PDB file of C-alpha atoms in Angstrom:
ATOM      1  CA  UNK A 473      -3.317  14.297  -3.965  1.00  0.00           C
ATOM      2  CA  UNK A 474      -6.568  15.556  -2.446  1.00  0.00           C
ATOM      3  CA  UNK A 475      -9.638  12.941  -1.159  1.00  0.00           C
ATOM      4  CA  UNK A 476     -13.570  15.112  -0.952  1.00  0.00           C
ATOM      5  CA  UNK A 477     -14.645  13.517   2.504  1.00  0.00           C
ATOM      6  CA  UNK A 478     -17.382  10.932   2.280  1.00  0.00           C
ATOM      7  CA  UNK A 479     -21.319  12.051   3.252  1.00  0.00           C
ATOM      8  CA  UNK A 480     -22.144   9.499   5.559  1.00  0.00           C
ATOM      9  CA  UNK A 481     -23.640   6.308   4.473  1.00  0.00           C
ATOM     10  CA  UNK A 482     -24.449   2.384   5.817  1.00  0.00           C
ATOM     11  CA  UNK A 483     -20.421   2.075   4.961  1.00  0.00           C
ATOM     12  CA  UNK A 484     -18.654   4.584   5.863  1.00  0.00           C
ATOM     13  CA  UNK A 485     -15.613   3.319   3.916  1.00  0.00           C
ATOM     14  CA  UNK A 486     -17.271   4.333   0.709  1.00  0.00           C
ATOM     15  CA  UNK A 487     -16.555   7.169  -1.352  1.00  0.00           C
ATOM     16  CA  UNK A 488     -20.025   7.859  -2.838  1.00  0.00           C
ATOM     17  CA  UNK A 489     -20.530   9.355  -6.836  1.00  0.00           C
ATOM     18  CA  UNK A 490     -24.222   8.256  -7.123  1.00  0.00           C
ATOM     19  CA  UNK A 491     -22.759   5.530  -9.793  1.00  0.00           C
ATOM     20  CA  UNK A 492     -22.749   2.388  -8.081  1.00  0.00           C
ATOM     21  CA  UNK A 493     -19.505  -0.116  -7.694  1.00  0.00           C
ATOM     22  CA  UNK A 494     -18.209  -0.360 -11.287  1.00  0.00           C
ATOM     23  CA  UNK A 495     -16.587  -4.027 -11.198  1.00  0.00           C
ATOM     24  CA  UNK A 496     -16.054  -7.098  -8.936  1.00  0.00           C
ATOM     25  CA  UNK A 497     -12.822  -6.653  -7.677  1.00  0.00           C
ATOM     26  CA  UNK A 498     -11.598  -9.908  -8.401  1.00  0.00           C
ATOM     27  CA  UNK A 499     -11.612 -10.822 -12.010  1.00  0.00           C
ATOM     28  CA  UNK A 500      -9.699 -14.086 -12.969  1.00  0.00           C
ATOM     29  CA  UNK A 501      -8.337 -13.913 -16.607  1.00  0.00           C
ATOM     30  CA  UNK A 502      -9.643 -15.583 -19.716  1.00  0.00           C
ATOM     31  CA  UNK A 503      -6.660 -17.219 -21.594  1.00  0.00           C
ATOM     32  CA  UNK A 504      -3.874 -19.102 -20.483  1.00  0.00           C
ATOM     33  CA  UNK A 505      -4.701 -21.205 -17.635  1.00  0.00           C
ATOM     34  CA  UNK A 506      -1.581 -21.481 -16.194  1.00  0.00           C
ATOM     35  CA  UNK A 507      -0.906 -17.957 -15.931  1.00  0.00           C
ATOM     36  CA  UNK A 508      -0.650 -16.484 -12.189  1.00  0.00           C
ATOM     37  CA  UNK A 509      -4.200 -15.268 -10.800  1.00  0.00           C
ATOM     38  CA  UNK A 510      -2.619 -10.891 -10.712  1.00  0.00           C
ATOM     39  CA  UNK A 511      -5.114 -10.831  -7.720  1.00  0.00           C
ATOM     40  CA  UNK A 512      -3.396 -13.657  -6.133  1.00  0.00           C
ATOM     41  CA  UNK A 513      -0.037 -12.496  -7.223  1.00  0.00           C
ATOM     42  CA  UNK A 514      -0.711  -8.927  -5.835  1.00  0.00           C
ATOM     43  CA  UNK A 515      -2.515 -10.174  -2.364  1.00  0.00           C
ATOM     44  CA  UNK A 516       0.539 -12.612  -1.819  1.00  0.00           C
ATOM     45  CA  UNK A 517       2.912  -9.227  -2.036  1.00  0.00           C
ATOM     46  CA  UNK A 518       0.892  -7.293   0.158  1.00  0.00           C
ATOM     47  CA  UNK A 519       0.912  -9.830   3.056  1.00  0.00           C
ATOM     48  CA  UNK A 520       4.610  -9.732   2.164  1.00  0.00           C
ATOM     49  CA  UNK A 521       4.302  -5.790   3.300  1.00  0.00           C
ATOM     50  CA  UNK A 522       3.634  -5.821   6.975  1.00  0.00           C
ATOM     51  CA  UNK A 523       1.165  -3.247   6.826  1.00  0.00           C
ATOM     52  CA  UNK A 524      -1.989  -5.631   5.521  1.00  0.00           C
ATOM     53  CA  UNK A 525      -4.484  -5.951   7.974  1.00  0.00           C
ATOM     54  CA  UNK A 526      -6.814  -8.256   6.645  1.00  0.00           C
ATOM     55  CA  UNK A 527     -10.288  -8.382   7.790  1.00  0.00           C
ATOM     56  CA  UNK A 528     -10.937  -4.936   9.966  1.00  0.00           C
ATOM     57  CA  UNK A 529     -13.771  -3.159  10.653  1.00  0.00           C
ATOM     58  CA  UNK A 530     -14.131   0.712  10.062  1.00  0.00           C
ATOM     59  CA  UNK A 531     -14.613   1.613  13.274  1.00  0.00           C
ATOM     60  CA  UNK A 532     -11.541  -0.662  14.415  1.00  0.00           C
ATOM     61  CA  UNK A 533      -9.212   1.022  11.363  1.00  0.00           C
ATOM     62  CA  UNK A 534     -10.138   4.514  13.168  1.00  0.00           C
ATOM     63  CA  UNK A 535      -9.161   3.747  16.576  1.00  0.00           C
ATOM     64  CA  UNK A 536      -5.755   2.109  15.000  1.00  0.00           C
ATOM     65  CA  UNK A 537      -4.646   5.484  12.974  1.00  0.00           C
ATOM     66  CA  UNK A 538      -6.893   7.945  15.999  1.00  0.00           C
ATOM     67  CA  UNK A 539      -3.400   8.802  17.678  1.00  0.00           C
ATOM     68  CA  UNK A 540      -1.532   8.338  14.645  1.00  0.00           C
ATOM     69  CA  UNK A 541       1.021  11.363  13.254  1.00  0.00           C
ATOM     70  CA  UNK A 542      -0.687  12.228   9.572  1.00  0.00           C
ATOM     71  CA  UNK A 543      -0.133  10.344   6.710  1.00  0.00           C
ATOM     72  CA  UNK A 544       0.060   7.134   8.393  1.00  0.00           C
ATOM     73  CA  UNK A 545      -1.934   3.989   6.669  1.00  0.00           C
ATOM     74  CA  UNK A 546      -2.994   0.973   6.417  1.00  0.00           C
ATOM     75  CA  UNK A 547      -4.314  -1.681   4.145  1.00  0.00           C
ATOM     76  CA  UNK A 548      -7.565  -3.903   4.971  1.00  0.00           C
ATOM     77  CA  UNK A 549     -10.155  -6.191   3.829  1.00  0.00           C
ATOM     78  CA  UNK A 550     -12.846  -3.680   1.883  1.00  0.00           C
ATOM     79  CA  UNK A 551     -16.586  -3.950   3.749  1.00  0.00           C
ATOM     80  CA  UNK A 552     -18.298  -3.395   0.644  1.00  0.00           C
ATOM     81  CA  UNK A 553     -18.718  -6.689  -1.239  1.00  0.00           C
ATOM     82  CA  UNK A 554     -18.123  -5.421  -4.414  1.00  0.00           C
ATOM     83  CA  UNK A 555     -14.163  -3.902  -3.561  1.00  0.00           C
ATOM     84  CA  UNK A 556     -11.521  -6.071  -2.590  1.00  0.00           C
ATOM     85  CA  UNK A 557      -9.216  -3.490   0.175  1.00  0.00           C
ATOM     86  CA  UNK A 558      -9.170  -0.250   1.278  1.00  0.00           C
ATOM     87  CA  UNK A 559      -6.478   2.098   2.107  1.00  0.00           C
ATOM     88  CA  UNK A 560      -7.365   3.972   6.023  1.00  0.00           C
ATOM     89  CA  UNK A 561      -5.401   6.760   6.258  1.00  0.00           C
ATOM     90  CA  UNK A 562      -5.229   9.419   9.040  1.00  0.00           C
ATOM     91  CA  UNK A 563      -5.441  12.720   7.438  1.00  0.00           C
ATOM     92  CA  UNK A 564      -5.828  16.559   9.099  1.00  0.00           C
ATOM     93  CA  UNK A 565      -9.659  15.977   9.682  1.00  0.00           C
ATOM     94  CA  UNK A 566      -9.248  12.641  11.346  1.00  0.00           C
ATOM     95  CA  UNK A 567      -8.843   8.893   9.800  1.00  0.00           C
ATOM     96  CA  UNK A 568     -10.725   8.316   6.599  1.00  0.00           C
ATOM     97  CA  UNK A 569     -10.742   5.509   4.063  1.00  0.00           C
ATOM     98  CA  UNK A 570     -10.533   5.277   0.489  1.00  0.00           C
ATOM     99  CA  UNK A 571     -11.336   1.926  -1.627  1.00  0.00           C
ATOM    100  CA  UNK A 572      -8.792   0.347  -4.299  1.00  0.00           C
ATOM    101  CA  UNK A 573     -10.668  -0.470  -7.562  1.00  0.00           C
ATOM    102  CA  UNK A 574      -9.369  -3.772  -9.360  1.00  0.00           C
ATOM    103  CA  UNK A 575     -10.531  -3.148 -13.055  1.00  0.00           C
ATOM    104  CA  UNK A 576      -9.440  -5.134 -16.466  1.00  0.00           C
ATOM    105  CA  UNK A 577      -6.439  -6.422 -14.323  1.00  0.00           C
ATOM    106  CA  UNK A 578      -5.438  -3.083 -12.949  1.00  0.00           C
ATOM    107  CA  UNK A 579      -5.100  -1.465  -9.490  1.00  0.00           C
ATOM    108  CA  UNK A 580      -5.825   2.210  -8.448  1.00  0.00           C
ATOM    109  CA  UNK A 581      -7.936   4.140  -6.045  1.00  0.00           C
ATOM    110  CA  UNK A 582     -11.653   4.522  -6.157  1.00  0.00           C
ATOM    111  CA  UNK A 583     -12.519   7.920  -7.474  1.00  0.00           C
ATOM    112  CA  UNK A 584     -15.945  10.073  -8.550  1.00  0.00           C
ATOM    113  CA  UNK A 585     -16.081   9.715 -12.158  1.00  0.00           C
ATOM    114  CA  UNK A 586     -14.626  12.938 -13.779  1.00  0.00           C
ATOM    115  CA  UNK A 587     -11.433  12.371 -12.580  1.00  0.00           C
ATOM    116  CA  UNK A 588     -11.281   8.135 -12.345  1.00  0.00           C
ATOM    117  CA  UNK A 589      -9.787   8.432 -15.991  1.00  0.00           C
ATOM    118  CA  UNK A 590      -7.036  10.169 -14.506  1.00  0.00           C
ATOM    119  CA  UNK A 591      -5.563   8.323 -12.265  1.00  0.00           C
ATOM    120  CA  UNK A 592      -2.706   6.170 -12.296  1.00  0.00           C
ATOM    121  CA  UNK A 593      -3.116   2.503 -12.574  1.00  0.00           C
ATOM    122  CA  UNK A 594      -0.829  -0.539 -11.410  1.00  0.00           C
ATOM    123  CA  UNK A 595      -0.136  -3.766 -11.602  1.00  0.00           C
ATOM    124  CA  UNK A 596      -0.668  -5.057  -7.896  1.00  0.00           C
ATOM    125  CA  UNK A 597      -1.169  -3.214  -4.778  1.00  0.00           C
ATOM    126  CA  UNK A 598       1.741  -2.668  -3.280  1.00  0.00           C
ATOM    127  CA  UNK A 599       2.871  -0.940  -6.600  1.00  0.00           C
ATOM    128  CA  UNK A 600       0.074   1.659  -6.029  1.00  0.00           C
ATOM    129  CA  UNK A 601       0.871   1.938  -2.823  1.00  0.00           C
ATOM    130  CA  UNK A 602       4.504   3.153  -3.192  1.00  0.00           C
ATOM    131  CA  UNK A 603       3.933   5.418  -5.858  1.00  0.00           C
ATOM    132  CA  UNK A 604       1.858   7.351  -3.610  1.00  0.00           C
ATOM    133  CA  UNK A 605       4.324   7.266  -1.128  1.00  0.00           C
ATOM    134  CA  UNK A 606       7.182   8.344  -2.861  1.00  0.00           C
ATOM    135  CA  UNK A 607       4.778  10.803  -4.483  1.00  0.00           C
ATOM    136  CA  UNK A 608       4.019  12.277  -1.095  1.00  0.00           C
ATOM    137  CA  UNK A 609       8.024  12.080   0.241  1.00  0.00           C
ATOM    138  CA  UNK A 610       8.747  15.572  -0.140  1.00  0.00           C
ATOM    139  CA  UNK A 611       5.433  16.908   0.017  1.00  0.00           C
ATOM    140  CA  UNK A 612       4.764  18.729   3.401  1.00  0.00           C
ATOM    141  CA  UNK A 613       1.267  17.749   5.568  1.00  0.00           C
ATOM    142  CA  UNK A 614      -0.915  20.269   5.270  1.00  0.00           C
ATOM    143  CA  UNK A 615      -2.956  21.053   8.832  1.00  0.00           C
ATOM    144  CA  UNK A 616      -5.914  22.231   7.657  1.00  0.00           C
ATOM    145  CA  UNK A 617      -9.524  21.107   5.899  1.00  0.00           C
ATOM    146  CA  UNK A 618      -9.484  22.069   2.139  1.00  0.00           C
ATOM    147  CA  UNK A 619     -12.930  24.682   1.131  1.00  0.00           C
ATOM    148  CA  UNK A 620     -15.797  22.231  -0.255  1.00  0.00           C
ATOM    149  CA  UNK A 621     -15.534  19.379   2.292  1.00  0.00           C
ATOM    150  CA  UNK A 622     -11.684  18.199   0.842  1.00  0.00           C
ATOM    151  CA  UNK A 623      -8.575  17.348   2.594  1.00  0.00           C
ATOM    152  CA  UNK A 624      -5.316  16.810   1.364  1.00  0.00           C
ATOM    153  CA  UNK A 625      -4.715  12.956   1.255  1.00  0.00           C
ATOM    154  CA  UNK A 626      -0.287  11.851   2.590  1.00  0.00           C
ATOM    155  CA  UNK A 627       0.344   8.494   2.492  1.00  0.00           C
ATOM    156  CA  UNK A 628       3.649   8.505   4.629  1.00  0.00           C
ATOM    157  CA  UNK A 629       4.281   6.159   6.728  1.00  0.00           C
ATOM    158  CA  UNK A 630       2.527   2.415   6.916  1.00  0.00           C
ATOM    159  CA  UNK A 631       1.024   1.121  10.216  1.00  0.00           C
ATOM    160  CA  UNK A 632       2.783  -2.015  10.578  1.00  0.00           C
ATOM    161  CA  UNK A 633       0.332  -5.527  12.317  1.00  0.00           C
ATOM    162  CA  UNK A 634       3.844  -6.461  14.351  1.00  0.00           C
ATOM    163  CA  UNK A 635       7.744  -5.186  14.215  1.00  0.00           C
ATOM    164  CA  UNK A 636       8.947  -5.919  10.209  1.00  0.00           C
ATOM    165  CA  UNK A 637      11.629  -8.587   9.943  1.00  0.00           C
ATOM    166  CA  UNK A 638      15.463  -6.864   9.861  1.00  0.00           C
ATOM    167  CA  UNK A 639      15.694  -9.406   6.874  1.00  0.00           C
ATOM    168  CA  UNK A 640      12.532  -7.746   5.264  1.00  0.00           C
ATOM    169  CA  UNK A 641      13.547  -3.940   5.804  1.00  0.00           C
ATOM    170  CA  UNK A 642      17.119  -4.549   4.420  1.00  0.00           C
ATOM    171  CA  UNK A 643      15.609  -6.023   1.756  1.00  0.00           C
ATOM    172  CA  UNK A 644      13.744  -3.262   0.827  1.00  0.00           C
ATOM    173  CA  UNK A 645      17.238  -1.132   1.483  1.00  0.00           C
ATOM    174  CA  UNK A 646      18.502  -3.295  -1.849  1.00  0.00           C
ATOM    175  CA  UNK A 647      15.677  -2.365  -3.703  1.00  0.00           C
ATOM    176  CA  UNK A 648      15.653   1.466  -2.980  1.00  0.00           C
ATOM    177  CA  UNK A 649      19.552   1.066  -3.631  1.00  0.00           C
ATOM    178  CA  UNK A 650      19.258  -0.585  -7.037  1.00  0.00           C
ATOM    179  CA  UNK A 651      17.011  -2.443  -9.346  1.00  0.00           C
ATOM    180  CA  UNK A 652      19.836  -4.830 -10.459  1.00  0.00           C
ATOM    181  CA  UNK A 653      19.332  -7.354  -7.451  1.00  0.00           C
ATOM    182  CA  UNK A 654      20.878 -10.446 -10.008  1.00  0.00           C
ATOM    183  CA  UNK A 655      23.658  -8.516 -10.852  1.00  0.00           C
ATOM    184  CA  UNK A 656      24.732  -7.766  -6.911  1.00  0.00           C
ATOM    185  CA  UNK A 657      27.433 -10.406  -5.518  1.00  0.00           C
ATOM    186  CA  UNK A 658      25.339 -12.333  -3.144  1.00  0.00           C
ATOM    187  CA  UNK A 659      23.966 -15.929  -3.036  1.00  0.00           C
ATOM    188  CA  UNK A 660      21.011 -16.958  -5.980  1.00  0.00           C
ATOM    189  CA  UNK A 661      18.633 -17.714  -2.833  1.00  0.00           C
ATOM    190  CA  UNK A 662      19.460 -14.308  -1.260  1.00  0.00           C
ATOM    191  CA  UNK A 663      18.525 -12.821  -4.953  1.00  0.00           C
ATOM    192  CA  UNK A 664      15.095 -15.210  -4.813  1.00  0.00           C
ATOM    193  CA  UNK A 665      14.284 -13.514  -1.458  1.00  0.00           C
ATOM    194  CA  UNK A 666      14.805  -9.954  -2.430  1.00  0.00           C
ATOM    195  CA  UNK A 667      13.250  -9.818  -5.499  1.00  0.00           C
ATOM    196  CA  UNK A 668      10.076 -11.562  -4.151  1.00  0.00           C
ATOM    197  CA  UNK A 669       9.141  -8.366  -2.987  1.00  0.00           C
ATOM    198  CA  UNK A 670      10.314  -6.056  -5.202  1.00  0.00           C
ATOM    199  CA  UNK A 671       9.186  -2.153  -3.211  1.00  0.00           C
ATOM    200  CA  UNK A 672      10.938   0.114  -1.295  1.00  0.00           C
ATOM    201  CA  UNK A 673       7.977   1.718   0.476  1.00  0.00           C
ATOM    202  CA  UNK A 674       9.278   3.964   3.277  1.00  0.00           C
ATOM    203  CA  UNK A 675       8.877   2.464   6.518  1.00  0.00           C
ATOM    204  CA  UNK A 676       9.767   4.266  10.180  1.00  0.00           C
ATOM    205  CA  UNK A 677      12.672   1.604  11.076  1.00  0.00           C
ATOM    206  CA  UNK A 678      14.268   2.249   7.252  1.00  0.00           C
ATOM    207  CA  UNK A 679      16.590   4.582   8.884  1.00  0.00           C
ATOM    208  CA  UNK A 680      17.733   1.648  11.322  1.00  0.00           C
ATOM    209  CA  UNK A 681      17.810  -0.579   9.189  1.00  0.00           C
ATOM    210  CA  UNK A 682      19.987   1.292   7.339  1.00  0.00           C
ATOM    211  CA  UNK A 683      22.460   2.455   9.992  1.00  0.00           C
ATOM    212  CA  UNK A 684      22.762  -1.756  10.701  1.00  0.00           C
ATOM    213  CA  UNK A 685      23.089  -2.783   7.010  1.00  0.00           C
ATOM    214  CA  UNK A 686      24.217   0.771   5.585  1.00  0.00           C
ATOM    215  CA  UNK A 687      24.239   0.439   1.467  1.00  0.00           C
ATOM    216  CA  UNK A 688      24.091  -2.664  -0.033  1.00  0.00           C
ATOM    217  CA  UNK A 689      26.046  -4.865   2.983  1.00  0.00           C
ATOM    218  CA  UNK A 690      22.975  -6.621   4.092  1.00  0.00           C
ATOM    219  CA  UNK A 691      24.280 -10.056   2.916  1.00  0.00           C
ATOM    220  CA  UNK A 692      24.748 -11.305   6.643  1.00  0.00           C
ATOM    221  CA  UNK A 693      21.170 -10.088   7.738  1.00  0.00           C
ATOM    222  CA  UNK A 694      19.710 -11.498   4.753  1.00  0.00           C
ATOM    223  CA  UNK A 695      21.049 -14.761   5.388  1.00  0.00           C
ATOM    224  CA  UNK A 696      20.494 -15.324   8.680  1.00  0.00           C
ATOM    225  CA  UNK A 697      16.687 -16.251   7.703  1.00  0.00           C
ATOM    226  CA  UNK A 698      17.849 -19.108   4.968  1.00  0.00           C
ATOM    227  CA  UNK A 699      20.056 -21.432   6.946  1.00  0.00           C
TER     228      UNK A 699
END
């Protein structure tokens, strides 16, 4: 995917299209009242993710991804009122930032308006978030600045706030494995805790993880945070 580079403005988070922020980000739904808040929903599986930074600056987000191989990211608390996060990402031309729009109970990135129809939208963040990954995977960095002031845009690898849990990474080994978790041969508790975050995005220790708890034989691992 490909990001034009932001003028610069009072926020230099924001993408600017001379429209204006569309939406509040948060939304709650009319209808049933017991039905799940998605905002909540999707906030609760992104501080599931490791890679949620809550409230950072912009400046602070730059010096985080500065040294940073391309393509890494991270998610944070949006400085413009009107967005909830933004994705910082450090791309050929340096770190940059690009908001997520919540719209009509839907996810996806912040865009000018020609293509905004366009592109992809998801239930909760994290969602997003690993279908750009994946959609990246076997796409190669590109080194140079775009004509016209554009740069091509990798999420690859997420900037973790601390070490992930070995329980969390092999549970995302079981969900890159199979989407069948209540079908595997392991304990209904074990089951609760891997499907409670449901992604697979790639991570830098996956291939340890995997080596520890190769295929689906994380049972042990998994346990070990339930007794």
């Amino acid at each position: 995917m490909t990001l034009r580079s932001p003028e610069t403005s009072a926020d230099p988070s924001i993408i600017q299209d001379g429209s204006g922020p569309r939406e509040p980000p948060h939304v709650v739904p009319e209808g049933d009242p017991d039905r799940e808040d998605p905002v909540a929903v999707s906030m609760g599986e992104l501080r599931k993710s490791g890679w949620y930074w809550g409230n950072m600056s912009v400046g602070e987000a730059k010096e985080r991804l500065q040294d940073s191989p391309e393509g890494t990211f991270l998610v944070r608390d949006s400085s413009h009122t009107d967005y909830l996060l933004t994705i910082s990402v450090k791309t050929s031309a340096g770190p940059t930032n690009l908001r997520i729009e919540y719209r009509e109970g839907k996810f996806r990135l912040d865009s000018v308006v020609c293509v905004r129809s366009r592109l992809k939208q998801f239930d909760s963040v994290v969602h997003l978030i690993q279908y750009y990954v994946l959609l990246s995977k076997n796409k190669k960095l590109e080194s140079e600045t775009l004509p016209n002031r554009t740069v091509h845009l990798w999420l690859v690898k997420p900037l973790y706030t601390s070490t992930p849990s070995l329980q969390h990474l092999c549970r995302m080994t079981v969900n890159q494995y199979t989407a069948k978790v209540n079908e595997l041969p392991l304990p209904t508790r074990l089951k609760g805790y891997i499907t409670e975050y449901r992604y697979q995005v790639e991570v830098l220790y996956l291939g340890f993880c995997q080596h520890t708890c190769p295929s689906l034989r994380c049972g042990g691992i998994l346990g070990g945070s339930h007794n």
